[in-house]
Tab-separated table of C-alpha atoms in Angstrom:
chain	number	residue	atom	x	y	z
Y	24	ASN	CA	30.477	-122.136	179.351
Y	25	GLY	CA	29.410	-118.645	178.267
Y	26	ALA	CA	31.776	-116.745	180.336
Y	27	GLY	CA	32.139	-113.181	179.368
Y	28	ASN	CA	28.734	-112.835	177.447
Y	29	GLY	CA	26.663	-112.465	180.464
Y	30	ILE	CA	24.966	-116.069	179.660
Y	31	ARG	CA	25.415	-119.030	182.118
Y	32	ASN	CA	25.161	-122.595	181.214
Y	33	ALA	CA	22.432	-123.958	183.369
Y	34	ASN	CA	23.952	-127.489	183.470
Y	35	LEU	CA	27.193	-126.184	184.998
Y	36	GLY	CA	27.719	-128.140	188.129
Y	37	ALA	CA	25.509	-130.927	187.465
Y	38	PRO	CA	27.016	-134.517	187.294
Y	39	GLY	CA	28.972	-135.177	184.062
Y	40	GLN	CA	29.024	-131.329	183.425
Y	41	GLU	CA	31.712	-128.648	184.054
Y	42	CYS	CA	32.316	-127.455	187.622
Y	43	ASP	CA	30.576	-124.006	188.289
Y	44	PHE	CA	33.354	-122.124	190.037
Y	45	LEU	CA	30.872	-119.377	190.783
Y	46	THR	CA	28.939	-121.499	193.356
Y	47	SER	CA	30.141	-123.374	196.337
Y	48	PRO	CA	30.411	-126.265	196.061
Y	49	PRO	CA	31.086	-126.022	192.645
Y	50	CYS	CA	29.170	-129.345	191.958
Y	51	ARG	CA	25.625	-130.492	192.893
Y	52	GLY	CA	23.686	-133.694	192.929
Y	53	GLY	CA	26.452	-135.763	194.935
Y	54	SER	CA	29.243	-135.164	192.339
Y	55	THR	CA	32.659	-133.956	193.101
Y	56	CYS	CA	34.810	-131.553	191.134
Y	57	ILE	CA	37.625	-133.499	189.578
Y	58	ASP	CA	39.788	-132.050	186.775
Y	59	SER	CA	37.097	-129.366	186.076
Y	60	ARG	CA	34.263	-131.917	185.746
Y	61	CYS	CA	31.615	-132.881	188.103
Y	62	LEU	CA	31.792	-136.888	188.535
Y	63	CYS	CA	30.004	-139.293	190.478
Y	64	GLY	CA	31.913	-141.468	193.014
Y	65	ASN	CA	32.727	-145.328	192.688
Y	66	GLY	CA	29.766	-147.323	192.351
Y	67	LEU	CA	27.378	-144.203	191.505
Y	68	VAL	CA	26.021	-143.323	188.064
Y	69	ILE	CA	24.347	-140.330	186.676
Y	70	GLY	CA	20.712	-140.467	187.264
Y	71	GLN	CA	18.537	-137.196	186.522
Y	72	GLU	CA	21.206	-134.851	187.474
Y	73	SER	CA	22.134	-136.782	190.680
Y	74	CYS	CA	24.547	-139.563	191.431
Y	75	VAL	CA	22.775	-142.617	192.063
Y	76	PRO	CA	23.740	-146.293	192.773
Y	77	TYR	CA	24.266	-148.257	189.610
Y	78	SER	CA	21.684	-150.708	189.368
Y	79	GLY	CA	22.348	-152.570	186.016
Y	80	ASP	CA	22.409	-152.251	182.421
Y	81	ALA	CA	19.924	-152.127	179.620
Y	82	ASN	CA	20.377	-152.684	176.015
Y	83	PRO	CA	18.768	-150.859	173.353
Y	84	GLY	CA	14.962	-151.422	173.344
Y	85	GLU	CA	15.038	-152.383	177.056
Y	86	PRO	CA	13.269	-150.154	179.722
Y	87	CYS	CA	15.551	-147.737	181.456
Y	88	GLY	CA	13.147	-145.830	183.801
Y	89	ASN	CA	14.599	-146.770	187.064
Y	90	ALA	CA	17.471	-144.619	188.417
Y	91	GLY	CA	20.786	-145.975	188.185
Y	92	VAL	CA	20.079	-148.147	184.697
Y	93	VAL	CA	22.624	-147.567	182.318
Y	94	CYS	CA	21.825	-147.553	178.483
Y	95	ARG	CA	24.474	-149.754	176.467
Y	96	GLY	CA	25.291	-149.898	172.862
Y	97	GLY	CA	25.535	-146.303	172.427
Y	98	SER	CA	21.774	-145.591	173.300
Y	99	SER	CA	20.182	-143.210	175.629
Y	100	CYS	CA	17.178	-143.190	178.110
Y	101	ILE	CA	14.301	-141.743	175.975
Y	102	ASN	CA	10.880	-141.950	177.302
Y	103	GLN	CA	11.723	-144.738	179.587
Y	104	TYR	CA	13.287	-147.159	177.119
Y	105	CYS	CA	17.009	-147.186	175.758
Y	106	ALA	CA	16.862	-145.933	171.915
C-alpha cells in the first residue's frame, strides 16, 4: 500500500481493494471492511468503484456496459464488452 514511503495507493478503500485505515470509514462505494478488504454485501457486485446490484452475466464478446453485469470466462469489461 506504499506505507512508509510517502506514497498512498489511490485505490485504497475502493470495493475489492484493501481497507484505507487512514480514513473513516475505511471503505467507500457502499463496501464494508472485512478481513482488511473492502467487500460488497450480498447481492451486490463491483461496478465502477461502487457496490451495485447484480444484474446478470456476460460471456466474452457480449456487452457489459450496464452496471452490475459480471464478465465470465476469465474476461474483463473493456470498452463496454467482455474481453
